Coordinates of C-alpha atoms in Angstrom, one line a residue:
Chain A
M1 CA 16.5 -18.2 -17.6
I2 CA 18.0 -14.2 -16.3
E3 CA 21.1 -13.2 -16.7
L4 CA 22.5 -9.8 -15.0
K5 CA 25.4 -8.1 -16.9
H6 CA 27.5 -5.8 -15.2
I7 CA 25.2 -4.9 -12.4
N8 CA 25.5 -1.8 -10.3
K9 CA 24.0 0.3 -7.5
S10 CA 25.4 2.9 -5.2
F11 CA 23.2 5.4 -2.4
N12 CA 24.4 8.8 -1.6
G13 CA 27.9 7.4 -2.9
R14 CA 28.1 4.4 -1.2
H15 CA 28.6 0.9 -3.4
V16 CA 25.9 -1.9 -2.4
T17 CA 26.4 -4.2 -5.4
Q18 CA 29.4 -3.4 -8.1
D19 CA 30.1 -5.0 -11.1
F20 CA 27.8 -7.5 -10.7
S21 CA 26.8 -10.7 -13.4
C22 CA 25.6 -13.9 -13.0
V23 CA 23.3 -16.8 -14.5
F24 CA 20.2 -18.3 -13.0
D25 CA 19.3 -21.4 -15.3
R26 CA 15.2 -22.5 -15.9
G27 CA 13.9 -24.8 -14.0
K28 CA 17.2 -24.7 -10.9
T29 CA 16.7 -22.7 -7.5
N30 CA 19.9 -20.3 -7.3
L31 CA 19.8 -18.8 -4.8
I32 CA 21.8 -15.6 -3.1
I33 CA 23.5 -15.3 0.2
G34 CA 25.9 -13.5 1.7
E35 CA 26.3 -11.5 5.7
S36 CA 23.8 -9.5 6.1
G37 CA 24.2 -5.6 5.0
S38 CA 26.5 -6.7 1.5
G39 CA 23.5 -6.2 -0.9
K40 CA 22.0 -9.0 -1.0
T41 CA 18.6 -7.8 -0.9
V42 CA 19.1 -4.9 -3.2
L43 CA 20.6 -6.7 -5.4
L44 CA 16.5 -8.6 -5.8
K45 CA 15.2 -5.3 -5.9
C46 CA 17.4 -4.4 -8.5
I47 CA 17.1 -7.4 -10.9
V48 CA 13.1 -7.6 -9.5
G49 CA 12.7 -2.7 -10.2
L50 CA 12.0 -1.6 -7.1
T51 CA 14.9 -0.2 -7.1
Q52 CA 16.9 1.7 -10.1
V53 CA 20.4 0.3 -11.0
D54 CA 22.7 2.8 -11.6
S55 CA 24.3 0.8 -14.8
G56 CA 24.1 -2.7 -16.4
E57 CA 21.6 -5.4 -17.0
V58 CA 18.8 -7.0 -16.3
L59 CA 17.9 -9.7 -19.3
Y60 CA 14.7 -12.1 -18.5
D61 CA 14.6 -14.3 -21.3
G62 CA 16.8 -12.5 -23.4
Q63 CA 14.6 -9.3 -22.7
D64 CA 16.5 -6.4 -21.5
F65 CA 13.7 -5.3 -18.7
L66 CA 15.6 -2.0 -17.8
R67 CA 15.2 -1.1 -20.7
L68 CA 11.5 -2.2 -21.7
N69 CA 8.8 0.5 -22.1
P70 CA 6.0 0.5 -18.7
R71 CA 3.6 -1.0 -20.6
D72 CA 5.9 -4.5 -21.1
K73 CA 7.5 -4.5 -17.9
Q74 CA 4.3 -4.2 -16.4
N75 CA 3.6 -6.9 -18.6
L76 CA 7.0 -8.7 -17.7
R77 CA 5.7 -8.9 -14.2
K78 CA 2.7 -10.4 -15.1
Q79 CA 5.0 -13.2 -15.1
I80 CA 7.0 -12.0 -11.7
G81 CA 6.0 -14.3 -8.3
M82 CA 8.0 -12.6 -5.4
L83 CA 7.5 -14.2 -1.5
F84 CA 8.4 -11.0 0.5
Q85 CA 10.7 -11.1 3.5
G86 CA 7.5 -10.8 6.2
G87 CA 5.2 -12.6 3.2
A88 CA 3.6 -8.6 2.5
L89 CA -0.3 -11.2 2.3
F90 CA -2.7 -8.3 2.2
D91 CA -3.7 -7.6 5.5
S92 CA -7.8 -6.9 4.2
K93 CA -8.1 -9.8 2.2
T94 CA -8.5 -13.7 3.6
V95 CA -6.4 -16.5 2.3
E96 CA -8.0 -16.9 -0.7
E97 CA -8.7 -13.1 -2.3
N98 CA -5.1 -12.4 -1.8
I99 CA -4.4 -16.1 -3.6
T100 CA -8.1 -15.2 -6.1
F101 CA -6.3 -11.4 -6.2
P102 CA -3.9 -11.7 -9.1
L103 CA -5.6 -13.5 -10.7
A104 CA -9.3 -11.4 -11.2
M105 CA -6.6 -8.8 -12.3
F106 CA -5.2 -9.8 -15.1
T107 CA -7.1 -13.5 -15.7
D108 CA -10.3 -14.4 -17.6
M109 CA -11.1 -16.3 -15.0
S110 CA -14.7 -16.7 -13.6
H111 CA -15.1 -16.1 -10.5
E112 CA -15.6 -20.5 -9.8
E113 CA -12.1 -21.1 -11.7
Q114 CA -10.1 -18.9 -10.1
K115 CA -12.1 -20.0 -6.3
D116 CA -10.1 -23.7 -7.8
R117 CA -7.2 -22.1 -8.5
A118 CA -6.5 -20.6 -5.0
Q119 CA -7.6 -24.1 -3.0
F120 CA -5.3 -25.9 -6.0
C121 CA -2.8 -23.3 -4.6
L122 CA -3.1 -23.6 -0.9
E123 CA -3.5 -27.8 -1.3
R124 CA 0.1 -27.5 -3.8
V125 CA 1.6 -25.9 0.0
N126 CA -0.5 -28.5 2.4
L127 CA -2.7 -25.2 3.7
A128 CA -6.6 -26.5 2.3
Q129 CA -8.0 -25.4 5.3
A130 CA -6.7 -22.1 5.3
G131 CA -8.8 -20.2 2.6
D132 CA -11.6 -18.3 4.8
L133 CA -8.4 -16.8 7.0
Y134 CA -7.1 -13.7 7.7
P135 CA -3.3 -13.0 7.3
S136 CA -3.4 -11.8 11.5
E137 CA -4.6 -15.3 11.7
L138 CA -1.9 -17.0 10.3
S139 CA 1.7 -18.5 12.2
G140 CA 5.0 -16.6 10.6
G141 CA 5.0 -20.1 8.7
M142 CA 1.6 -20.2 7.4
K143 CA 2.1 -15.9 6.3
K144 CA 5.4 -17.3 4.1
R145 CA 3.5 -20.6 2.4
V146 CA 0.2 -18.5 1.5
A147 CA 2.9 -15.8 -0.1
I148 CA 4.1 -18.9 -1.8
A149 CA 0.5 -19.5 -3.0
R150 CA 0.0 -15.9 -4.0
A151 CA 3.2 -16.2 -6.0
I152 CA 2.6 -19.7 -7.9
A153 CA -1.7 -18.8 -9.0
P154 CA -0.4 -17.1 -11.7
N155 CA 1.4 -19.9 -13.4
P156 CA 4.4 -17.9 -13.1
R157 CA 7.8 -18.9 -14.9
Y158 CA 10.4 -16.4 -12.8
L159 CA 9.8 -16.6 -8.8
F160 CA 11.7 -14.1 -6.5
C161 CA 12.8 -15.2 -2.6
D162 CA 13.2 -13.0 -0.3
E163 CA 14.8 -14.5 2.9
P164 CA 11.6 -17.5 2.7
N165 CA 12.8 -18.5 5.7
S166 CA 13.5 -15.6 8.0
G167 CA 11.9 -15.7 12.2
L168 CA 11.4 -19.7 10.9
D169 CA 12.5 -22.6 13.2
P170 CA 15.0 -25.0 11.0
K171 CA 11.4 -27.3 10.0
T172 CA 9.6 -25.1 9.5
S173 CA 12.3 -23.7 7.7
I174 CA 13.3 -27.2 5.4
L175 CA 9.7 -27.0 4.4
I176 CA 9.7 -24.1 3.1
D177 CA 13.3 -24.8 0.9
K178 CA 11.7 -27.7 -0.1
L179 CA 8.0 -26.8 -1.5
I180 CA 10.2 -23.5 -3.2
K181 CA 12.6 -26.9 -4.7
D182 CA 9.8 -29.1 -5.9
I183 CA 7.5 -26.1 -7.0
T184 CA 11.0 -24.7 -8.9
E185 CA 10.7 -28.0 -10.9
E186 CA 7.4 -29.0 -11.3
F187 CA 6.9 -24.9 -13.1
Q188 CA 9.9 -24.9 -14.9
M189 CA 10.8 -21.8 -12.9
T190 CA 13.8 -19.6 -12.5
T191 CA 13.7 -19.7 -8.7
I192 CA 16.4 -17.3 -7.2
V193 CA 16.3 -17.5 -3.4
I194 CA 18.7 -14.4 -1.4
T195 CA 19.3 -16.7 2.3
H196 CA 22.2 -16.6 4.6
D197 CA 21.0 -19.9 6.3
M198 CA 22.7 -22.2 5.4
N199 CA 20.8 -25.3 5.9
S200 CA 19.1 -24.4 2.7
V201 CA 22.0 -23.9 0.9
M202 CA 22.6 -27.0 1.8
E203 CA 19.1 -28.8 0.6
I204 CA 19.0 -26.4 -2.1
G205 CA 21.3 -24.6 -3.3
E206 CA 21.6 -26.0 -6.9
K207 CA 22.8 -23.1 -8.0
V208 CA 24.5 -20.5 -4.7
V209 CA 25.8 -17.4 -5.7
F210 CA 28.2 -15.3 -2.6
I211 CA 28.1 -11.6 -2.1
C212 CA 31.2 -10.9 -0.3
K213 CA 31.9 -6.5 -0.3
N214 CA 29.2 -6.1 -2.5
Q215 CA 31.0 -8.1 -5.4
K216 CA 30.2 -11.9 -6.5
W217 CA 33.3 -13.2 -4.3
W218 CA 32.6 -17.2 -5.3
E219 CA 29.7 -19.6 -7.7
G220 CA 29.5 -23.3 -7.4
S221 CA 26.4 -25.5 -6.3
N222 CA 25.9 -27.2 -2.1
Q223 CA 27.9 -29.7 -4.2
T224 CA 31.3 -26.9 -4.6
I225 CA 30.5 -25.0 -1.3
L226 CA 32.4 -26.8 1.2
D227 CA 35.5 -27.8 0.0
T228 CA 35.7 -24.4 -1.1
D229 CA 39.3 -22.4 0.5
N230 CA 38.9 -19.0 -0.4
K231 CA 38.8 -17.7 2.8
E232 CA 35.5 -15.5 3.0
L233 CA 33.8 -17.3 2.4
E234 CA 35.1 -20.6 4.6
D235 CA 34.4 -17.2 6.9
F236 CA 30.7 -17.3 6.2
I237 CA 29.9 -21.5 6.4
Y238 CA 31.8 -22.0 9.5
V239 CA 31.0 -19.3 11.5
S240 CA 30.8 -21.3 15.1
K241 CA 33.6 -23.2 16.7
F242 CA 31.4 -26.3 16.8
L243 CA 31.3 -26.0 13.0
K244 CA 35.1 -24.9 12.5
E245 CA 36.4 -27.7 15.1
L246 CA 34.0 -30.4 12.4
K247 CA 36.1 -28.8 9.1
N248 CA 38.9 -29.3 11.0
K249 CA 38.5 -33.4 12.3
K250 CA 37.0 -33.0 8.4
M251 CA 40.3 -32.7 7.8
K252 CA 42.5 -34.9 8.9
A253 CA 40.0 -37.9 8.7
Chain B
M1 CA 12.7 24.7 2.3
F2 CA 11.6 25.6 -0.8
N3 CA 13.3 23.5 -3.0
R4 CA 11.5 20.6 0.0
T5 CA 8.0 21.8 -0.9
F6 CA 8.4 22.1 -5.2
F7 CA 9.7 18.8 -4.3
H8 CA 6.7 17.3 -2.5
I9 CA 4.2 19.0 -5.0
G10 CA 6.0 17.6 -8.1
R11 CA 5.9 14.7 -6.6
Y12 CA 1.9 14.9 -5.5
F13 CA 0.6 15.8 -8.8
T14 CA 3.0 13.3 -11.0
M15 CA 1.6 10.7 -9.0
L16 CA -2.3 12.7 -9.3
G17 CA -1.1 11.4 -12.7
R18 CA -0.4 7.9 -12.8
V19 CA -3.5 7.5 -10.1
F20 CA -5.8 9.3 -12.8
S21 CA -4.7 6.7 -14.7
K22 CA -7.0 3.5 -17.4
P23 CA -7.1 0.6 -14.1
E24 CA -6.3 -2.5 -14.8
K25 CA -9.3 -4.4 -14.6
W26 CA -13.0 -1.6 -13.8
G27 CA -14.2 -4.5 -11.5
V28 CA -11.9 -4.7 -9.4
Y29 CA -11.7 -1.3 -9.0
R30 CA -15.5 -0.7 -8.8
K31 CA -15.2 -3.5 -5.7
E32 CA -12.1 -1.3 -4.4
F33 CA -14.2 1.2 -4.4
F34 CA -17.9 0.3 -2.7
H35 CA -15.5 -1.1 0.0
E36 CA -14.2 2.5 0.0
I37 CA -17.8 4.0 0.4
D38 CA -18.8 1.2 3.0
S39 CA -15.1 2.1 5.0
L40 CA -14.3 5.9 4.4
G41 CA -18.0 6.8 4.4
I42 CA -20.5 5.2 6.0
T43 CA -19.1 4.1 9.6
S44 CA -18.5 8.1 10.1
L45 CA -21.8 8.7 9.6
P46 CA -22.7 7.8 13.6
I47 CA -19.8 11.1 14.4
I48 CA -21.2 12.8 11.9
A49 CA -24.8 12.2 13.4
I50 CA -24.1 13.8 16.9
I51 CA -21.6 16.9 16.1
S52 CA -23.7 18.2 14.1
L53 CA -27.3 17.5 16.2
F54 CA -25.4 19.4 18.9
M55 CA -23.9 21.5 17.6
G56 CA -26.5 23.0 15.6
A57 CA -28.3 23.0 19.2
V58 CA -25.6 25.4 20.4
I59 CA -25.3 27.0 17.6
T60 CA -29.3 27.9 17.9
I61 CA -29.0 28.8 21.6
Q62 CA -25.8 30.8 21.0
A63 CA -26.9 32.2 18.5
A64 CA -30.6 33.4 20.9
F65 CA -28.2 34.8 23.6
G66 CA -26.7 37.0 21.8
F67 CA -29.9 38.4 20.1
T68 CA -31.4 40.1 23.1
S69 CA -32.3 43.6 21.6
P70 CA -36.3 43.6 21.2
W71 CA -35.4 45.5 18.2
V72 CA -34.5 41.6 16.2
P73 CA -37.3 38.4 15.8
L74 CA -36.6 35.8 17.1
Y75 CA -36.9 34.4 14.0
A76 CA -33.9 35.3 13.4
V77 CA -32.1 32.5 15.6
G78 CA -33.6 29.9 12.7
F79 CA -32.1 32.2 10.3
T80 CA -28.8 32.3 11.9
T81 CA -28.9 28.4 12.4
R82 CA -29.5 27.9 9.0
D83 CA -26.9 29.4 7.3
S84 CA -24.1 29.3 9.7
V85 CA -25.2 25.3 9.5
I86 CA -24.9 25.3 6.1
L87 CA -22.3 28.0 4.6
E88 CA -20.1 27.2 7.5
F89 CA -20.9 24.1 9.6
S90 CA -21.8 21.4 8.3
P91 CA -19.2 21.9 4.5
T92 CA -15.6 23.0 6.7
I93 CA -15.7 22.1 10.3
I94 CA -17.0 18.7 9.6
S95 CA -14.7 18.5 6.9
L96 CA -12.2 19.1 8.6
I97 CA -13.5 16.7 12.1
L98 CA -13.8 14.0 8.3
A99 CA -9.5 15.2 7.6
G100 CA -8.9 13.7 10.7
K101 CA -11.0 10.7 10.7
V102 CA -10.5 9.4 7.0
G103 CA -7.6 11.3 6.2
S104 CA -5.7 9.4 9.2
N105 CA -7.4 6.1 8.0
I106 CA -5.7 6.8 4.9
A107 CA -2.5 7.9 5.7
S108 CA -2.3 5.1 8.2
E109 CA -3.9 2.7 6.1
I110 CA -1.5 3.2 2.9
G111 CA 1.4 3.7 5.8
T112 CA 1.6 0.0 6.6
M113 CA 0.9 -0.9 3.4
R114 CA 4.6 0.7 2.5
I115 CA 6.0 -1.0 5.4
S116 CA 5.0 -4.3 5.3
E117 CA 5.7 -4.5 1.8
Q118 CA 2.2 -4.7 0.3
I119 CA 2.7 -1.9 -1.7
D120 CA 6.3 -3.9 -3.3
A121 CA 4.2 -6.8 -4.0
L122 CA 1.3 -5.3 -6.0
E123 CA 3.8 -3.5 -8.2
I124 CA 5.5 -6.7 -9.0
M125 CA 2.6 -8.7 -9.5
G126 CA 1.9 -5.9 -12.4
V127 CA -0.8 -3.3 -11.1
N128 CA -0.3 0.0 -10.9
S129 CA -0.2 0.2 -7.1
R130 CA -0.7 4.5 -6.9
A131 CA -4.3 3.8 -9.1
F132 CA -5.1 0.7 -6.4
L133 CA -4.6 2.3 -3.9
I134 CA -5.6 5.6 -4.0
L135 CA -8.7 5.4 -6.7
P136 CA -11.3 4.4 -4.7
K137 CA -10.2 6.2 -1.9
I138 CA -10.7 9.0 -3.8
A139 CA -13.8 8.0 -6.0
A140 CA -15.6 7.0 -2.4
C141 CA -14.3 10.5 -0.7
V142 CA -15.3 13.2 -3.6
L143 CA -18.7 10.5 -4.0
I144 CA -20.4 10.7 -1.0
N145 CA -18.8 13.6 1.6
P146 CA -21.4 15.6 -0.8
F147 CA -24.4 13.0 1.1
L148 CA -23.0 13.2 4.5
I149 CA -22.3 17.1 4.3
L150 CA -26.2 17.4 3.1
I151 CA -27.5 14.4 6.4
S152 CA -25.0 17.1 8.2
M153 CA -26.7 19.8 7.2
F154 CA -30.5 18.3 8.3
L155 CA -29.2 17.1 11.4
G156 CA -27.4 20.4 12.4
I157 CA -30.8 22.7 11.7
A158 CA -32.9 19.8 12.9
G159 CA -31.3 19.8 16.9
G160 CA -31.7 23.5 16.6
W161 CA -34.9 22.8 16.1
L162 CA -35.8 20.1 18.1
L163 CA -32.6 21.3 20.9
G164 CA -33.3 25.6 21.1
T165 CA -37.4 24.6 21.6
L166 CA -36.6 22.0 23.8
A167 CA -34.7 24.9 26.2
G168 CA -37.2 26.9 25.1
V169 CA -34.8 29.3 23.4
V170 CA -37.4 29.7 21.0
T171 CA -40.4 28.7 19.3
T172 CA -41.5 26.3 17.0
Y173 CA -42.9 28.6 14.7
Q174 CA -39.6 31.4 14.8
F175 CA -37.3 28.2 14.2
V176 CA -39.3 27.6 10.8
Y177 CA -39.6 31.0 9.8
G178 CA -36.4 31.7 10.2
I179 CA -35.4 29.1 8.3
Q180 CA -37.0 29.4 5.4
Y181 CA -36.6 32.8 6.0
E182 CA -35.0 34.8 2.0
F183 CA -33.9 31.2 2.0
N184 CA -31.4 31.3 -0.8
S185 CA -30.1 27.5 -3.0
F186 CA -27.0 28.9 -4.3
N187 CA -25.9 28.5 -0.5
I188 CA -26.1 24.5 -0.4
T189 CA -24.1 25.0 -4.2
Y190 CA -21.8 26.7 -2.5
A191 CA -20.8 23.9 0.6
L192 CA -20.8 21.1 -1.8
I193 CA -18.6 22.9 -4.7
K194 CA -16.4 23.7 -1.2
T195 CA -17.5 19.3 0.0
V196 CA -16.1 18.0 -2.8
V197 CA -13.2 20.1 -3.6
F198 CA -12.6 19.4 1.1
A199 CA -13.1 15.6 0.3
F200 CA -11.0 15.2 -2.9
I201 CA -7.8 16.9 -0.9
I202 CA -8.3 15.1 2.5
A203 CA -8.8 11.9 0.6
S204 CA -5.6 12.7 -2.2
V205 CA -3.3 14.5 0.4
S206 CA -3.7 11.6 3.0
A207 CA -2.4 8.9 0.2
Y208 CA 0.7 11.1 0.0
H209 CA 1.3 11.6 3.1
G210 CA 1.2 7.1 3.4
Y211 CA 2.3 6.6 0.0
Y212 CA 5.4 7.5 1.0
T213 CA 5.9 6.7 4.2
E214 CA 9.8 5.4 4.9
G215 CA 10.9 3.3 7.5
G216 CA 8.7 1.4 10.3
A217 CA 5.7 2.1 12.5
L218 CA 6.4 5.9 13.8
E219 CA 7.0 6.9 10.3
V220 CA 3.2 5.5 10.1
G221 CA 2.6 7.3 12.9
R222 CA 3.9 10.3 11.6
S223 CA 2.4 10.2 7.9
S224 CA -0.4 9.8 9.9
T225 CA -0.3 13.0 11.8
K226 CA 1.2 14.9 8.9
A227 CA -1.4 14.2 6.6
V228 CA -4.6 15.5 8.8
V229 CA -2.7 18.7 9.7
Y230 CA -1.3 20.0 5.6
C231 CA -5.1 18.5 5.2
S232 CA -6.2 20.4 7.5
I233 CA -4.9 23.1 6.1
L234 CA -5.5 23.5 3.1
I235 CA -8.5 23.0 3.6
L236 CA -8.8 26.0 5.2
V237 CA -6.8 28.2 3.0
F238 CA -9.2 26.2 -0.1
N239 CA -12.1 27.4 2.1
F240 CA -10.8 31.2 2.2
L241 CA -10.5 31.4 -2.6
L242 CA -13.2 29.2 -3.4
T243 CA -16.0 32.2 -0.7
Q244 CA -14.2 34.4 -2.1
L245 CA -14.3 32.9 -5.9
L246 CA -17.9 31.9 -5.3
L247 CA -20.1 34.2 -2.9
S248 CA -18.0 37.9 -3.7

């Protein structure tokens, strides 16, 4: 479980995240949604410690991450897997080397065991044959799946995904979403996904947090989000004329 | 202006503090170190060989052309070539060339990793990204550059002899006598000390500019340019300081 308490972050006096508090449960896919520039990625970077918060607490199963000493912080980070927007795969390493890298760095696994684990993770993301390829030889969707394989290779307790569907077609997006949900349930991880894709929300949003005007605006699930009467959230969901008409028809019915 | 200068100096030394902290796993670092030896050192050999051969030849011909007085013996051509190559050409000029080739390589590689979030990915995994990315590069440069410079010295003098004799400006006997005349082995030590210092500057300053790149592809290019410029200036400044310290 990850708990955020009163997170505040500003850049040059401009508030990007204001008094954000929330609880994200283990074994569930937790989605943070919001418009571009609403502070979702900054919030994610604050949670994983890539950006320093101005005030507040980030609790990983009760451990205050921000107040840990550097060594403990580094140890906690070994339990974190993260999927970056662009994949962030190491260009100079093959797919298999990308996946075995955290294992070689932090475990006592033999070379064979590392290779087996990499193969298992690649099979899990349906890329069993891609081990010898370099990131430059992969498509956008394949890169995302390799990044997921790398993230889950060390068996993390926490998984963070920053816009996993950006730049992907709807079909591949749904595949990635399902993969994230399945992995979360299978490995009982606490997963936080940043997105502005409503398909993802409806597909895997067991818990959904909507950020608007740099603060938490709404909290619920994919079961309740379509029935919201929150004006800003409605504007976010029903952004096109087509969807607005669809909603009106539904209301009339 | 001064504030920014002190800011960069402070951040550079803070970075070095993290670079020289204990590696998470020696085996992984060792693998990276050998990879860097190949990518930063071995691949520089052809350009160093070509430049050294021709520069040695040019020094020889220029020396022969300048020594027109009958009072100056022709073996002075070999003597001049030897001292020019060992004292200045190989350690300093070749280091400046390496600052261009290796420095821009390091800055652009690390800069690209920064803007494509690969460094963030390392940090998230719990890896000390400064140490992992920079320490093997510094170690590889500091270890391999002296060998490159020794090869450059040999090829520079050999180039001077080969093309000098082919051009007919000096005989083999006069050239060989000249390069043996009043040879002081400390000159080699002095050149290698300079080389090690320059190698450290090239790797660390370039890595600094790459590591703190902010923005996109344009900024990676700027970091790369800045790395070469600052490395070149620092090499010239330290060349003066070390020469003053070691030879005066």
